[in-house]
PDB file of C-alpha atoms in Angstrom:
ATOM      1  CA  UNK A   1      36.140 -25.519 -19.854  1.00  0.00           C
ATOM      2  CA  UNK A   2      33.656 -26.073 -22.727  1.00  0.00           C
ATOM      3  CA  UNK A   3      32.290 -29.499 -23.546  1.00  0.00           C
ATOM      4  CA  UNK A   4      29.797 -31.376 -25.733  1.00  0.00           C
ATOM      5  CA  UNK A   5      28.062 -34.203 -23.892  1.00  0.00           C
ATOM      6  CA  UNK A   6      24.771 -35.963 -23.129  1.00  0.00           C
ATOM      7  CA  UNK A   7      25.482 -36.196 -19.389  1.00  0.00           C
ATOM      8  CA  UNK A   8      27.377 -34.312 -16.696  1.00  0.00           C
ATOM      9  CA  UNK A   9      31.046 -35.418 -16.904  1.00  0.00           C
ATOM     10  CA  UNK A  10      32.511 -36.841 -13.726  1.00  0.00           C
ATOM     11  CA  UNK A  11      36.154 -37.019 -14.792  1.00  0.00           C
ATOM     12  CA  UNK A  12      37.061 -33.350 -14.877  1.00  0.00           C
ATOM     13  CA  UNK A  13      39.572 -31.719 -12.493  1.00  0.00           C
ATOM     14  CA  UNK A  14      37.831 -31.140  -9.212  1.00  0.00           C
ATOM     15  CA  UNK A  15      39.200 -27.581  -8.956  1.00  0.00           C
ATOM     16  CA  UNK A  16      37.686 -26.188 -12.184  1.00  0.00           C
ATOM     17  CA  UNK A  17      35.951 -22.818 -11.759  1.00  0.00           C
ATOM     18  CA  UNK A  18      34.276 -22.492 -15.152  1.00  0.00           C
ATOM     19  CA  UNK A  19      32.160 -25.098 -16.955  1.00  0.00           C
ATOM     20  CA  UNK A  20      30.158 -24.616 -20.168  1.00  0.00           C
ATOM     21  CA  UNK A  21      27.771 -27.428 -21.090  1.00  0.00           C
ATOM     22  CA  UNK A  22      25.493 -25.308 -23.281  1.00  0.00           C
ATOM     23  CA  UNK A  23      23.921 -26.597 -26.555  1.00  0.00           C
ATOM     24  CA  UNK A  24      23.820 -30.210 -25.377  1.00  0.00           C
ATOM     25  CA  UNK A  25      21.088 -32.832 -24.810  1.00  0.00           C
ATOM     26  CA  UNK A  26      21.282 -33.256 -21.060  1.00  0.00           C
ATOM     27  CA  UNK A  27      17.644 -33.944 -20.349  1.00  0.00           C
ATOM     28  CA  UNK A  28      17.838 -34.678 -16.609  1.00  0.00           C
ATOM     29  CA  UNK A  29      20.115 -33.212 -13.926  1.00  0.00           C
ATOM     30  CA  UNK A  30      20.439 -36.157 -11.564  1.00  0.00           C
ATOM     31  CA  UNK A  31      21.190 -35.966  -7.841  1.00  0.00           C
ATOM     32  CA  UNK A  32      24.807 -34.988  -7.075  1.00  0.00           C
ATOM     33  CA  UNK A  33      25.674 -34.347 -10.684  1.00  0.00           C
ATOM     34  CA  UNK A  34      28.005 -31.474  -9.719  1.00  0.00           C
ATOM     35  CA  UNK A  35      28.923 -32.566  -6.166  1.00  0.00           C
ATOM     36  CA  UNK A  36      32.622 -33.095  -7.017  1.00  0.00           C
ATOM     37  CA  UNK A  37      33.013 -29.566  -8.417  1.00  0.00           C
ATOM     38  CA  UNK A  38      32.760 -27.567  -5.201  1.00  0.00           C
ATOM     39  CA  UNK A  39      35.012 -24.808  -6.510  1.00  0.00           C
ATOM     40  CA  UNK A  40      32.919 -24.113  -9.597  1.00  0.00           C
ATOM     41  CA  UNK A  41      32.076 -20.395  -9.864  1.00  0.00           C
ATOM     42  CA  UNK A  42      30.425 -20.204 -13.322  1.00  0.00           C
ATOM     43  CA  UNK A  43      28.115 -22.836 -14.880  1.00  0.00           C
ATOM     44  CA  UNK A  44      26.613 -22.426 -18.322  1.00  0.00           C
ATOM     45  CA  UNK A  45      23.726 -24.771 -19.166  1.00  0.00           C
ATOM     46  CA  UNK A  46      21.697 -22.817 -21.635  1.00  0.00           C
ATOM     47  CA  UNK A  47      19.838 -24.536 -24.495  1.00  0.00           C
ATOM     48  CA  UNK A  48      20.734 -28.034 -23.282  1.00  0.00           C
ATOM     49  CA  UNK A  49      17.228 -29.566 -23.449  1.00  0.00           C
ATOM     50  CA  UNK A  50      17.010 -29.880 -19.668  1.00  0.00           C
ATOM     51  CA  UNK A  51      13.478 -30.809 -18.595  1.00  0.00           C
ATOM     52  CA  UNK A  52      13.978 -32.193 -15.113  1.00  0.00           C
ATOM     53  CA  UNK A  53      16.107 -31.388 -12.062  1.00  0.00           C
ATOM     54  CA  UNK A  54      16.216 -33.932  -9.232  1.00  0.00           C
ATOM     55  CA  UNK A  55      16.042 -32.571  -5.659  1.00  0.00           C
ATOM     56  CA  UNK A  56      19.801 -32.714  -5.064  1.00  0.00           C
ATOM     57  CA  UNK A  57      20.841 -32.122  -8.654  1.00  0.00           C
ATOM     58  CA  UNK A  58      22.868 -28.984  -7.815  1.00  0.00           C
ATOM     59  CA  UNK A  59      24.046 -30.151  -4.377  1.00  0.00           C
ATOM     60  CA  UNK A  60      27.667 -29.163  -3.518  1.00  0.00           C
ATOM     61  CA  UNK A  61      27.918 -25.987  -5.609  1.00  0.00           C
ATOM     62  CA  UNK A  62      28.666 -23.793  -2.592  1.00  0.00           C
ATOM     63  CA  UNK A  63      31.071 -21.516  -4.520  1.00  0.00           C
ATOM     64  CA  UNK A  64      28.873 -20.987  -7.562  1.00  0.00           C
ATOM     65  CA  UNK A  65      28.304 -17.300  -8.380  1.00  0.00           C
ATOM     66  CA  UNK A  66      27.004 -17.401 -11.991  1.00  0.00           C
ATOM     67  CA  UNK A  67      24.595 -19.797 -13.562  1.00  0.00           C
ATOM     68  CA  UNK A  68      22.631 -19.710 -16.816  1.00  0.00           C
ATOM     69  CA  UNK A  69      19.769 -22.191 -17.462  1.00  0.00           C
ATOM     70  CA  UNK A  70      18.226 -20.159 -20.246  1.00  0.00           C
ATOM     71  CA  UNK A  71      16.510 -21.829 -23.130  1.00  0.00           C
ATOM     72  CA  UNK A  72      15.601 -25.108 -21.473  1.00  0.00           C
ATOM     73  CA  UNK A  73      12.290 -26.747 -20.544  1.00  0.00           C
ATOM     74  CA  UNK A  74      12.241 -26.074 -16.806  1.00  0.00           C
ATOM     75  CA  UNK A  75       9.639 -24.803 -14.422  1.00  0.00           C
ATOM     76  CA  UNK A  76      10.678 -22.075 -11.977  1.00  0.00           C
ATOM     77  CA  UNK A  77       8.098 -23.271  -9.472  1.00  0.00           C
ATOM     78  CA  UNK A  78       9.367 -26.879  -9.187  1.00  0.00           C
ATOM     79  CA  UNK A  79      12.765 -27.303 -10.830  1.00  0.00           C
ATOM     80  CA  UNK A  80      13.702 -23.817  -9.714  1.00  0.00           C
ATOM     81  CA  UNK A  81      13.115 -24.797  -6.090  1.00  0.00           C
ATOM     82  CA  UNK A  82      15.680 -27.610  -6.240  1.00  0.00           C
ATOM     83  CA  UNK A  83      18.207 -25.457  -8.048  1.00  0.00           C
ATOM     84  CA  UNK A  84      17.966 -22.410  -5.742  1.00  0.00           C
ATOM     85  CA  UNK A  85      18.168 -24.269  -2.442  1.00  0.00           C
ATOM     86  CA  UNK A  86      21.634 -25.554  -3.349  1.00  0.00           C
ATOM     87  CA  UNK A  87      23.166 -22.426  -4.897  1.00  0.00           C
ATOM     88  CA  UNK A  88      22.920 -19.825  -2.154  1.00  0.00           C
ATOM     89  CA  UNK A  89      25.957 -17.829  -3.236  1.00  0.00           C
ATOM     90  CA  UNK A  90      24.597 -17.005  -6.641  1.00  0.00           C
ATOM     91  CA  UNK A  91      25.144 -13.396  -7.861  1.00  0.00           C
ATOM     92  CA  UNK A  92      23.929 -13.771 -11.471  1.00  0.00           C
ATOM     93  CA  UNK A  93      21.007 -16.049 -12.392  1.00  0.00           C
ATOM     94  CA  UNK A  94      19.532 -16.549 -15.818  1.00  0.00           C
ATOM     95  CA  UNK A  95      16.386 -18.709 -15.813  1.00  0.00           C
ATOM     96  CA  UNK A  96      14.817 -17.090 -18.843  1.00  0.00           C
ATOM     97  CA  UNK A  97      13.201 -18.633 -21.988  1.00  0.00           C
ATOM     98  CA  UNK A  98      12.012 -21.688 -20.086  1.00  0.00           C
ATOM     99  CA  UNK A  99       8.304 -21.251 -20.820  1.00  0.00           C
ATOM    100  CA  UNK A 100       5.792 -22.144 -23.576  1.00  0.00           C
ATOM    101  CA  UNK A 101       3.489 -19.129 -23.609  1.00  0.00           C
ATOM    102  CA  UNK A 102       0.796 -20.945 -25.590  1.00  0.00           C
ATOM    103  CA  UNK A 103       0.010 -23.231 -22.656  1.00  0.00           C
ATOM    104  CA  UNK A 104       1.256 -21.396 -19.546  1.00  0.00           C
ATOM    105  CA  UNK A 105      -1.583 -19.034 -18.810  1.00  0.00           C
ATOM    106  CA  UNK A 106      -2.506 -19.749 -15.179  1.00  0.00           C
ATOM    107  CA  UNK A 107      -0.828 -18.765 -11.900  1.00  0.00           C
ATOM    108  CA  UNK A 108       2.977 -18.989 -11.776  1.00  0.00           C
ATOM    109  CA  UNK A 109       4.235 -19.306  -8.236  1.00  0.00           C
ATOM    110  CA  UNK A 110       7.816 -18.144  -7.901  1.00  0.00           C
ATOM    111  CA  UNK A 111       9.457 -20.047  -4.971  1.00  0.00           C
ATOM    112  CA  UNK A 112      10.044 -17.051  -2.723  1.00  0.00           C
ATOM    113  CA  UNK A 113      11.167 -19.178   0.240  1.00  0.00           C
ATOM    114  CA  UNK A 114      14.070 -20.410  -1.906  1.00  0.00           C
ATOM    115  CA  UNK A 115      14.786 -16.992  -3.468  1.00  0.00           C
ATOM    116  CA  UNK A 116      14.969 -15.225  -0.078  1.00  0.00           C
ATOM    117  CA  UNK A 117      18.058 -17.322   0.822  1.00  0.00           C
ATOM    118  CA  UNK A 118      19.911 -15.871  -2.167  1.00  0.00           C
ATOM    119  CA  UNK A 119      21.251 -12.904  -0.242  1.00  0.00           C
ATOM    120  CA  UNK A 120      24.029 -12.235  -2.745  1.00  0.00           C
ATOM    121  CA  UNK A 121      21.833 -12.323  -5.861  1.00  0.00           C
ATOM    122  CA  UNK A 122      22.083  -9.056  -7.788  1.00  0.00           C
ATOM    123  CA  UNK A 123      21.139  -9.822 -11.391  1.00  0.00           C
ATOM    124  CA  UNK A 124      18.092 -11.899 -12.344  1.00  0.00           C
ATOM    125  CA  UNK A 125      16.615 -12.875 -15.696  1.00  0.00           C
ATOM    126  CA  UNK A 126      13.388 -14.919 -15.561  1.00  0.00           C
ATOM    127  CA  UNK A 127      10.181 -15.465 -17.549  1.00  0.00           C
ATOM    128  CA  UNK A 128       6.891 -13.772 -16.884  1.00  0.00           C
ATOM    129  CA  UNK A 129       3.606 -15.289 -17.912  1.00  0.00           C
ATOM    130  CA  UNK A 130      -0.044 -15.755 -17.003  1.00  0.00           C
ATOM    131  CA  UNK A 131      -0.693 -14.410 -13.492  1.00  0.00           C
ATOM    132  CA  UNK A 132       2.731 -14.225 -11.723  1.00  0.00           C
ATOM    133  CA  UNK A 133       2.814 -14.552  -7.912  1.00  0.00           C
ATOM    134  CA  UNK A 134       5.896 -13.181  -6.170  1.00  0.00           C
ATOM    135  CA  UNK A 135       5.634 -14.003  -2.452  1.00  0.00           C
ATOM    136  CA  UNK A 136       6.987 -12.019   0.534  1.00  0.00           C
ATOM    137  CA  UNK A 137      10.345 -13.780   0.374  1.00  0.00           C
ATOM    138  CA  UNK A 138      11.365 -11.402  -2.413  1.00  0.00           C
ATOM    139  CA  UNK A 139      11.556  -8.444  -0.053  1.00  0.00           C
ATOM    140  CA  UNK A 140      14.792  -9.883   1.371  1.00  0.00           C
ATOM    141  CA  UNK A 141      16.574  -9.713  -1.987  1.00  0.00           C
ATOM    142  CA  UNK A 142      18.869  -6.841  -2.883  1.00  0.00           C
ATOM    143  CA  UNK A 143      18.534  -7.099  -6.625  1.00  0.00           C
ATOM    144  CA  UNK A 144      20.048  -4.442  -8.908  1.00  0.00           C
ATOM    145  CA  UNK A 145      19.025  -5.809 -12.325  1.00  0.00           C
ATOM    146  CA  UNK A 146      15.836  -7.628 -13.387  1.00  0.00           C
ATOM    147  CA  UNK A 147      14.984  -8.760 -16.858  1.00  0.00           C
ATOM    148  CA  UNK A 148      11.592 -10.344 -17.449  1.00  0.00           C
ATOM    149  CA  UNK A 149      11.934 -12.338 -20.652  1.00  0.00           C
ATOM    150  CA  UNK A 150       9.493 -14.553 -22.571  1.00  0.00           C
ATOM    151  CA  UNK A 151       6.803 -12.160 -21.354  1.00  0.00           C
ATOM    152  CA  UNK A 152       3.293 -13.409 -21.971  1.00  0.00           C
ATOM    153  CA  UNK A 153       1.384 -11.971 -18.994  1.00  0.00           C
ATOM    154  CA  UNK A 154      -2.222 -10.860 -19.410  1.00  0.00           C
ATOM    155  CA  UNK A 155      -2.380  -8.453 -16.489  1.00  0.00           C
ATOM    156  CA  UNK A 156      -0.144  -6.287 -14.280  1.00  0.00           C
ATOM    157  CA  UNK A 157      -1.702  -5.146 -10.955  1.00  0.00           C
ATOM    158  CA  UNK A 158      -0.403  -2.650  -8.385  1.00  0.00           C
ATOM    159  CA  UNK A 159       0.506  -5.531  -6.136  1.00  0.00           C
ATOM    160  CA  UNK A 160       2.249  -7.734  -8.767  1.00  0.00           C
ATOM    161  CA  UNK A 161       5.744  -6.555  -7.697  1.00  0.00           C
ATOM    162  CA  UNK A 162       4.830  -5.300  -4.227  1.00  0.00           C
ATOM    163  CA  UNK A 163       7.388  -7.564  -2.478  1.00  0.00           C
ATOM    164  CA  UNK A 164      10.411  -6.419  -4.532  1.00  0.00           C
ATOM    165  CA  UNK A 165      12.737  -4.038  -2.716  1.00  0.00           C
ATOM    166  CA  UNK A 166      13.663  -0.562  -4.026  1.00  0.00           C
ATOM    167  CA  UNK A 167      17.245  -1.734  -4.557  1.00  0.00           C
ATOM    168  CA  UNK A 168      16.468  -2.437  -8.226  1.00  0.00           C
ATOM    169  CA  UNK A 169      18.049   0.159 -10.530  1.00  0.00           C
ATOM    170  CA  UNK A 170      17.519  -1.483 -13.943  1.00  0.00           C
ATOM    171  CA  UNK A 171      14.265  -3.147 -15.121  1.00  0.00           C
ATOM    172  CA  UNK A 172      13.480  -4.696 -18.499  1.00  0.00           C
ATOM    173  CA  UNK A 173       9.762  -5.448 -18.900  1.00  0.00           C
ATOM    174  CA  UNK A 174       9.851  -5.651 -22.659  1.00  0.00           C
ATOM    175  CA  UNK A 175       8.201  -7.613 -25.501  1.00  0.00           C
ATOM    176  CA  UNK A 176       4.994  -8.364 -23.594  1.00  0.00           C
ATOM    177  CA  UNK A 177       2.726  -9.275 -26.465  1.00  0.00           C
ATOM    178  CA  UNK A 178      -0.468 -10.435 -24.739  1.00  0.00           C
ATOM    179  CA  UNK A 179      -1.397  -7.519 -22.498  1.00  0.00           C
ATOM    180  CA  UNK A 180      -3.723  -4.566 -23.135  1.00  0.00           C
ATOM    181  CA  UNK A 181      -3.839  -1.029 -21.767  1.00  0.00           C
ATOM    182  CA  UNK A 182      -6.862  -1.774 -19.544  1.00  0.00           C
ATOM    183  CA  UNK A 183      -5.053  -4.692 -17.838  1.00  0.00           C
ATOM    184  CA  UNK A 184      -2.215  -2.601 -16.435  1.00  0.00           C
ATOM    185  CA  UNK A 185      -2.748  -0.638 -13.182  1.00  0.00           C
ATOM    186  CA  UNK A 186      -1.086   2.747 -12.903  1.00  0.00           C
ATOM    187  CA  UNK A 187       1.092   2.027  -9.805  1.00  0.00           C
ATOM    188  CA  UNK A 188       2.514  -1.295 -10.962  1.00  0.00           C
ATOM    189  CA  UNK A 189       6.025   0.189 -10.924  1.00  0.00           C
ATOM    190  CA  UNK A 190       5.738   1.768  -7.444  1.00  0.00           C
ATOM    191  CA  UNK A 191       8.079  -0.715  -5.772  1.00  0.00           C
ATOM    192  CA  UNK A 192      10.894   0.208  -8.136  1.00  0.00           C
ATOM    193  CA  UNK A 193      11.325   3.838  -6.900  1.00  0.00           C
ATOM    194  CA  UNK A 194      15.065   3.932  -7.490  1.00  0.00           C
ATOM    195  CA  UNK A 195      15.105   2.884 -11.115  1.00  0.00           C
ATOM    196  CA  UNK A 196      17.694   4.570 -13.310  1.00  0.00           C
ATOM    197  CA  UNK A 197      17.023   2.401 -16.401  1.00  0.00           C
ATOM    198  CA  UNK A 198      13.580   1.171 -17.552  1.00  0.00           C
ATOM    199  CA  UNK A 199      12.690  -0.571 -20.765  1.00  0.00           C
ATOM    200  CA  UNK A 200       9.113  -1.300 -21.929  1.00  0.00           C
ATOM    201  CA  UNK A 201      10.194  -1.712 -25.520  1.00  0.00           C
ATOM    202  CA  UNK A 202       7.943  -3.764 -27.781  1.00  0.00           C
ATOM    203  CA  UNK A 203       5.226  -4.200 -25.183  1.00  0.00           C
ATOM    204  CA  UNK A 204       1.644  -4.419 -26.537  1.00  0.00           C
ATOM    205  CA  UNK A 205       0.397  -1.153 -25.042  1.00  0.00           C
ATOM    206  CA  UNK A 206       0.049   2.396 -26.340  1.00  0.00           C
ATOM    207  CA  UNK A 207       2.808   4.949 -25.891  1.00  0.00           C
ATOM    208  CA  UNK A 208       0.330   7.036 -23.857  1.00  0.00           C
ATOM    209  CA  UNK A 209      -0.115   4.143 -21.443  1.00  0.00           C
ATOM    210  CA  UNK A 210       3.627   3.666 -21.214  1.00  0.00           C
ATOM    211  CA  UNK A 211       4.058   7.259 -20.179  1.00  0.00           C
ATOM    212  CA  UNK A 212       1.265   6.987 -17.577  1.00  0.00           C
ATOM    213  CA  UNK A 213       3.129   4.083 -15.976  1.00  0.00           C
ATOM    214  CA  UNK A 214       5.883   6.511 -15.075  1.00  0.00           C
ATOM    215  CA  UNK A 215       3.591   8.108 -12.452  1.00  0.00           C
ATOM    216  CA  UNK A 216       5.210   6.413  -9.419  1.00  0.00           C
ATOM    217  CA  UNK A 217       8.694   7.269 -10.786  1.00  0.00           C
ATOM    218  CA  UNK A 218       8.157  11.029 -11.077  1.00  0.00           C
ATOM    219  CA  UNK A 219      10.807  13.198  -9.507  1.00  0.00           C
ATOM    220  CA  UNK A 220      12.914  10.073  -8.844  1.00  0.00           C
ATOM    221  CA  UNK A 221      16.182   8.792 -10.298  1.00  0.00           C
ATOM    222  CA  UNK A 222      15.164   7.560 -13.796  1.00  0.00           C
ATOM    223  CA  UNK A 223      17.860   8.406 -16.320  1.00  0.00           C
ATOM    224  CA  UNK A 224      17.285   6.017 -19.318  1.00  0.00           C
ATOM    225  CA  UNK A 225      13.813   5.184 -20.633  1.00  0.00           C
ATOM    226  CA  UNK A 226      13.118   2.901 -23.601  1.00  0.00           C
ATOM    227  CA  UNK A 227       9.538   3.100 -24.935  1.00  0.00           C
ATOM    228  CA  UNK A 228      10.347   2.105 -28.498  1.00  0.00           C
ATOM    229  CA  UNK A 229       8.102  -0.043 -30.654  1.00  0.00           C
ATOM    230  CA  UNK A 230       5.026   0.380 -28.419  1.00  0.00           C
ATOM    231  CA  UNK A 231       2.104  -1.237 -30.197  1.00  0.00           C
ATOM    232  CA  UNK A 232      -1.552  -2.093 -29.396  1.00  0.00           C
ATOM    233  CA  UNK A 233      -2.529  -4.585 -32.042  1.00  0.00           C
ATOM    234  CA  UNK A 234      -3.882  -7.927 -30.654  1.00  0.00           C
ATOM    235  CA  UNK A 235      -1.660  -9.932 -32.957  1.00  0.00           C
ATOM    236  CA  UNK A 236       1.983  -9.056 -33.325  1.00  0.00           C
ATOM    237  CA  UNK A 237       3.094  -9.035 -36.937  1.00  0.00           C
ATOM    238  CA  UNK A 238       6.358  -7.349 -37.866  1.00  0.00           C
ATOM    239  CA  UNK A 239       5.073  -6.725 -41.359  1.00  0.00           C
ATOM    240  CA  UNK A 240       1.886  -4.986 -40.355  1.00  0.00           C
ATOM    241  CA  UNK A 241       2.180  -3.456 -36.906  1.00  0.00           C
ATOM    242  CA  UNK A 242       1.901   0.324 -36.946  1.00  0.00           C
ATOM    243  CA  UNK A 243       2.355   2.171 -33.631  1.00  0.00           C
ATOM    244  CA  UNK A 244      -0.472   4.476 -32.475  1.00  0.00           C
ATOM    245  CA  UNK A 245      -0.152   8.021 -33.731  1.00  0.00           C
ATOM    246  CA  UNK A 246      -0.283  10.390 -30.765  1.00  0.00           C
ATOM    247  CA  UNK A 247       0.499  13.986 -30.054  1.00  0.00           C
ATOM    248  CA  UNK A 248       2.937  14.418 -27.184  1.00  0.00           C
ATOM    249  CA  UNK A 249       1.625  17.111 -24.912  1.00  0.00           C
ATOM    250  CA  UNK A 250       2.844  18.505 -21.581  1.00  0.00           C
ATOM    251  CA  UNK A 251       0.084  16.494 -19.879  1.00  0.00           C
ATOM    252  CA  UNK A 252       1.157  13.192 -21.476  1.00  0.00           C
ATOM    253  CA  UNK A 253       4.815  13.725 -20.528  1.00  0.00           C
ATOM    254  CA  UNK A 254       4.256  15.189 -17.072  1.00  0.00           C
ATOM    255  CA  UNK A 255       5.879  12.241 -15.336  1.00  0.00           C
ATOM    256  CA  UNK A 256       9.118  12.369 -17.280  1.00  0.00           C
TER     257      UNK A 256
END
């Protein structure tokens, strides 16, 4: 069911399994907004100008498997905590494009205690900015697909993703426009030893650096690699960006 509204409707059939409230002006998800829809499996809330989620806003969604909150004004550290604690059967979660990169430059604490309860979660799309902190709770997840969107990080260290399990087979770490070669450590991808698909497309580093990052993946299972549009200019401008000219040698491609 697809609807246009300014609030969560309370007069729908209680046995609906699909609800699309995208492109609305919802603002706040109040406590028990979805409590009557216990059989709901898919909930689409993208681009609905949601800025606040109350502690029990998603209470009762015990059957929910797919949820998209992309394109809103939420904080994964606070609002995300309330959402995740009440949606433990989630398989696909899209929490991307919820950041303003111009102001979010400090530490971002991802609520690992809430994430670790999502034992069925397989596909995750979230933002990455500032100095991300993924706690030990992430080691309990069995993710297959990760897409880091709205990427405005300024550093990637060897321990940034250390708590992710090696179950991840597809990783998209693309369009990171505020990072430089010197701020990425060589073993940052070490936790993802079973990757079959990797995209670093459009990230603000040189192609040479992108190839170096493959070091921990050498002789592993990587099948598809996207290093397109690798640039090193401090300001991204589609009209003027020219990728670094390099000569591909056996040494530069030794980890392929």
